[in-house]
Amino acid sequence: MIIQHFSNSFISVSSGEELILCDPWLGLACHGGWHSFPILDPKVISSKLADPALVYISHLHTDHFSPATLKLLASTNTSFLIKKFHDHKLRNAIRSLGFTKIIELDPFSPTKIGNFEFTIVPQAESNTSGFSDDINFDLDTSLIIREISSNKIFFNKVDNPLSISSLKAVRKFVESRMDSEIDIACVGSGAASEFPQCFPEINRESVCNDYSLVSAHRYVESVDALGARISFPAGGRYAISGRFCSLNRYVAQPSPALIADVYAKWRPKIDSSFVHIEGGGSITVDKHSLELNPKKFMEWQDQFGRYLSKIPYDYESFGSFRENMAAINEAFPIARQNLERAL
């Protein structure tokens, strides 16, 4: 089994001639506010990954369900794997793109497709801290992938806000149901949040450093709960495009060096290896061996900072936008007051 990471939660998993793509996303999302990172050439990616056998879409957010990227890589022969949601928005959105082969799985129901067995892990909480609430989201999912021929297991957490207790439950499920352990896990090392970079009245640099450290500890704690032999960060990383590109420096994303430092402080309690493969690196695992092809970490400034800053937001193309700036400037403080009153 070969696992290759590209950007955010965009991952390929292959076994022989079988190619599986997870949450393929290249380019813009959120109406131009985010750009996939590292920045990869769509033509190069298409030449390597076009026409996969299966595409897993974890949830509806546009940095995971990207119509433009799906049209670039998938074909009418491609099957789509999703959770059987009570709400059929994701299924209907996939169908609207012309893809009709959609496999909907019930949670925790291992299903064999080719040389793989797939198990959907549903969203159990609305927050990773396990705080109780009445929100009851049914949005995110994670995926357990077992290569049948080698019995090697890859856990793809994606954005699913599973608490430590829920991650331990996933580990117990794998050990009891599959009589094995998680060999490889990818866990988010940050969050696609507007905090702290969009809060100018705080010390953003200090808060960024604090939250990056908290996130690094959460990453290592999550890997420890899963009991994975090896892990890599995936999900939650992006670049801010447009004229607010400079805010990238305040995005609270721990670097691989910071995560590795936290790992070192947890040893010997945690017996797991950490590798950075973001942007095209890979892990190859079979019955007898494990091979790593890591990637050098790149800061956002290293890749096309000027290119990112020139990308317009969707709303800037609306003809009435600039003509109505005066009205927008008047409406904004009123909207802020209404929001503060509601809160």
XYZ file of C-alpha atoms in Angstrom:
343
model
C 0.000 0.000 0.000
C 1.334 3.408 -1.001
C 0.014 6.516 0.755
C 0.902 9.873 -0.795
C -0.057 13.283 0.555
C -0.565 16.384 -1.591
C -2.287 19.224 0.270
C -4.719 19.649 3.156
C -6.638 16.314 3.238
C -5.877 15.435 -0.399
C -4.313 11.962 -0.187
C -3.935 9.063 -2.599
C -3.892 5.423 -1.524
C -2.891 2.747 -4.015
C -2.493 -1.010 -4.107
C -1.301 -2.511 -7.364
C -3.437 -0.934 -10.090
C -6.109 0.303 -7.675
C -6.019 4.043 -6.994
C -8.084 5.726 -4.282
C -8.251 9.500 -3.802
C -9.331 11.148 -0.555
C -10.764 14.690 -0.587
C -8.948 15.927 -3.714
C -8.619 19.709 -3.654
C -6.382 22.003 -5.685
C -6.669 25.746 -6.052
C -9.273 27.965 -4.424
C -11.999 27.258 -1.891
C -14.362 29.359 0.217
C -15.024 31.882 -2.546
C -11.333 32.584 -3.028
C -10.453 33.045 0.629
C -8.301 29.897 0.814
C -5.805 28.351 -1.551
C -4.552 24.777 -1.269
C -1.023 24.568 0.110
C 1.621 23.684 -0.947
C 0.749 25.029 -4.389
C 0.855 22.171 -6.908
C 0.538 22.164 -10.698
C -2.907 20.739 -11.615
C -1.526 19.411 -14.926
C 1.154 17.399 -13.142
C -1.340 16.054 -10.597
C -3.800 15.163 -13.347
C -1.163 13.229 -15.276
C -0.503 11.082 -12.185
C -3.935 10.691 -10.634
C -6.534 10.952 -13.395
C -9.392 8.434 -13.518
C -9.108 6.864 -10.041
C -11.136 3.780 -9.205
C -12.620 5.410 -6.119
C -12.884 8.854 -4.532
C -13.682 9.284 -0.845
C -15.343 12.561 0.115
C -15.401 13.118 3.853
C -17.825 16.042 3.955
C -19.274 19.019 2.086
C -16.758 21.773 2.899
C -15.210 23.095 -0.291
C -11.627 22.310 0.741
C -12.725 18.637 0.755
C -15.509 18.553 -1.820
C -14.002 20.532 -4.693
C -16.106 20.330 -7.891
C -13.323 21.840 -10.029
C -10.753 19.272 -8.829
C -13.207 16.383 -9.192
C -13.933 17.386 -12.783
C -10.175 17.486 -13.399
C -9.389 14.042 -11.950
C -12.510 11.842 -11.860
C -14.434 10.284 -14.743
C -17.857 8.745 -15.193
C -16.226 5.398 -14.352
C -15.115 6.643 -10.938
C -17.023 5.461 -7.884
C -17.557 7.797 -4.930
C -17.473 6.659 -1.321
C -19.386 8.675 1.296
C -21.191 8.153 4.567
C -24.902 7.396 4.410
C -25.993 10.757 5.786
C -29.548 11.468 6.929
C -29.211 14.611 4.843
C -28.477 13.773 1.195
C -26.834 17.088 0.258
C -23.413 15.538 -0.376
C -24.797 12.707 -2.496
C -26.928 15.132 -4.514
C -23.991 17.517 -4.981
C -21.857 14.691 -6.402
C -24.659 13.649 -8.741
C -25.063 17.233 -9.942
C -21.506 17.006 -11.331
C -22.506 14.042 -13.522
C -21.071 11.267 -11.314
C -23.591 8.498 -10.709
C -21.600 5.697 -9.048
C -22.008 6.598 -5.380
C -21.448 4.120 -2.552
C -23.041 5.162 0.744
C -21.773 3.302 3.808
C -23.291 2.982 7.258
C -20.892 3.926 10.075
C -18.602 1.191 11.400
C -19.645 -1.262 8.670
C -16.460 -2.598 6.994
C -17.027 -2.941 3.251
C -14.689 -4.678 0.807
C -14.033 -3.035 -2.555
C -11.221 -4.586 -4.614
C -8.149 -5.139 -2.465
C -9.371 -2.679 0.172
C -11.788 -2.697 3.062
C -13.315 0.651 3.991
C -14.935 1.679 7.265
C -16.582 5.051 7.781
C -16.134 6.638 11.218
C -18.891 9.199 11.878
C -18.745 12.463 13.765
C -19.278 11.731 17.454
C -18.723 15.188 18.965
C -18.747 18.799 17.855
C -15.376 19.469 19.529
C -12.107 17.617 20.066
C -12.139 18.280 23.819
C -15.129 16.013 24.392
C -17.265 18.783 25.922
C -20.932 17.817 25.958
C -23.377 19.958 24.002
C -26.637 19.742 22.099
C -25.288 20.644 18.661
C -25.310 17.092 17.222
C -23.575 17.810 13.931
C -23.772 15.130 11.262
C -21.135 16.552 8.933
C -17.588 15.211 9.220
C -16.326 11.670 8.768
C -13.076 9.745 9.061
C -12.028 6.637 7.150
C -10.315 3.382 8.080
C -8.632 1.780 5.050
C -7.385 -1.802 5.309
C -5.340 -3.305 2.493
C -6.647 -6.862 2.433
C -3.572 -8.565 0.964
C -1.196 -7.188 3.616
C -3.699 -6.497 6.421
C -2.078 -3.066 6.833
C -4.341 -0.335 8.161
C -4.408 3.401 7.471
C -6.602 5.737 9.530
C -7.501 9.009 7.825
C -8.961 11.300 10.495
C -9.640 14.267 8.151
C -11.406 17.156 10.008
C -13.596 14.940 12.179
C -13.456 16.511 15.694
C -13.057 13.195 17.516
C -12.135 13.475 21.177
C -9.322 11.431 22.708
C -11.865 8.959 24.085
C -13.396 8.562 20.614
C -9.960 7.995 19.081
C -9.330 5.290 21.681
C -12.657 3.742 20.649
C -11.481 3.719 17.012
C -8.304 1.931 18.113
C -10.331 -0.631 20.058
C -12.611 -1.175 17.038
C -9.633 -1.866 14.765
C -7.984 -4.215 17.259
C -11.153 -6.199 17.965
C -12.834 -6.184 14.552
C -9.754 -6.442 12.337
C -7.427 -8.277 14.719
C -4.710 -5.755 13.941
C -3.347 -2.333 14.859
C -3.308 0.998 13.047
C -0.080 1.093 11.042
C -0.358 4.640 9.684
C -2.515 7.558 10.777
C -2.896 11.083 9.519
C -4.172 13.640 12.006
C -4.855 17.335 11.583
C -2.260 19.605 13.147
C -4.254 22.794 13.241
C -7.635 24.121 12.243
C -9.006 26.104 9.333
C -9.937 28.940 11.660
C -9.961 32.733 11.419
C -8.365 32.895 14.883
C -5.965 34.506 15.574
C -5.045 35.997 12.192
C -8.281 37.971 11.767
C -8.230 39.520 15.258
C -6.109 42.700 14.982
C -6.727 43.828 18.588
C -4.748 40.951 20.110
C -1.062 40.032 19.982
C -1.524 37.696 17.032
C 2.070 36.504 16.912
C 2.047 35.470 20.573
C -1.359 33.785 20.333
C -0.300 32.035 17.123
C 2.734 30.563 18.905
C 0.643 29.522 21.920
C -2.058 27.819 19.865
C 0.468 26.154 17.577
C 2.037 24.545 20.648
C -1.379 23.464 21.954
C -2.162 21.978 18.540
C 1.151 20.110 18.422
C 0.426 18.558 21.823
C -3.080 17.631 20.668
C -1.585 15.997 17.581
C 0.800 13.819 19.594
C -1.898 12.988 22.147
C -4.216 11.905 19.311
C -1.596 9.669 17.722
C -0.901 8.133 21.118
C -4.627 7.419 21.585
C -4.769 5.704 18.185
C -1.638 3.660 18.852
C -0.413 4.243 15.303
C 3.067 3.011 14.364
C 3.694 6.051 12.204
C 1.857 9.320 11.646
C 1.866 12.382 9.430
C -0.060 15.664 9.677
C -2.816 16.219 7.121
C -5.814 18.524 7.051
C -6.395 22.076 8.188
C -3.502 23.604 6.255
C -4.143 26.180 3.560
C -2.857 29.546 2.373
C -4.841 32.762 2.569
C -5.028 34.266 -0.901
C -5.927 37.736 -2.118
C -4.903 41.030 -0.597
C -4.949 39.551 2.934
C -2.202 37.101 1.981
C 0.172 38.558 4.575
C -2.062 37.205 7.361
C -0.653 33.737 6.672
C 2.150 34.470 9.122
C -0.393 34.433 11.976
C -2.200 31.187 11.051
C -1.826 28.840 14.048
C -0.353 25.816 12.275
C 2.451 23.949 14.061
C 5.534 23.288 11.949
C 6.932 19.762 11.625
C 9.867 20.855 13.794
C 7.494 21.878 16.592
C 5.573 18.591 16.378
C 8.835 16.630 16.378
C 9.964 18.565 19.469
C 6.747 17.674 21.303
C 7.167 14.046 20.199
C 10.654 14.019 21.726
C 9.308 15.279 25.059
C 6.640 12.534 25.112
C 9.148 9.732 24.673
C 9.447 7.017 25.835
C 5.735 7.161 26.706
C 4.745 7.254 23.037
C 6.202 4.605 20.741
C 5.430 6.075 17.349
C 7.295 7.703 14.467
C 6.454 11.039 12.868
C 7.136 11.941 9.245
C 6.339 14.993 7.116
C 5.132 14.078 3.604
C 3.029 17.154 2.824
C 3.222 18.214 -0.810
C 3.987 14.895 -2.523
C 5.887 12.705 -0.068
C 4.790 9.110 0.465
C 4.776 6.074 2.739
C 4.978 2.551 1.319
C 4.038 -0.298 3.625
C 3.605 -4.045 3.047
C 3.738 -7.220 5.109
C 7.467 -7.022 5.671
C 8.683 -3.455 5.256
C 7.946 0.241 5.503
C 9.571 2.848 3.245
C 9.405 6.614 3.723
C 9.775 9.349 1.139
C 9.538 12.564 3.219
C 9.246 16.134 1.945
C 10.965 19.283 3.107
C 8.578 21.605 4.915
C 7.829 24.840 3.082
C 6.629 28.049 4.670
C 3.944 29.909 2.758
C 6.432 32.694 1.973
C 8.577 30.157 0.099
C 5.880 29.506 -2.465
C 4.428 32.225 -4.595
C 3.568 34.834 -1.966
C 3.227 37.366 -4.752
C 1.119 34.948 -6.774
C -1.260 34.382 -3.855
C -1.657 38.096 -3.189
C -2.856 38.747 -6.753
C -5.735 36.264 -6.651
C -9.045 38.204 -6.529
C -11.915 37.231 -4.272
C -15.153 36.150 -5.929
C -17.065 39.189 -4.732
C -14.567 41.544 -6.387
C -15.864 40.441 -9.771
C -19.413 41.532 -8.961
C -20.189 44.625 -11.009
C -21.926 46.477 -8.194
C -19.280 45.852 -5.545
C -17.111 48.943 -5.963
C -20.061 51.211 -6.717
C -21.641 50.214 -3.393
C -18.557 50.550 -1.170
C -20.046 53.568 0.616
C -23.191 51.625 1.478
C -21.137 48.615 2.576
C -19.009 50.808 4.849
C -22.156 52.202 6.446
C -23.764 48.781 6.877
C -20.780 47.020 8.423
C -20.777 48.755 11.861
C -24.549 48.294 12.074
C -24.156 44.580 11.359
C -21.400 44.364 13.980
C -23.588 46.034 16.594
C -26.459 43.668 15.806
C -24.157 40.654 16.145
C -22.715 41.869 19.458
C -26.241 42.486 20.746
C -27.266 38.952 19.777
C -24.202 37.435 21.407
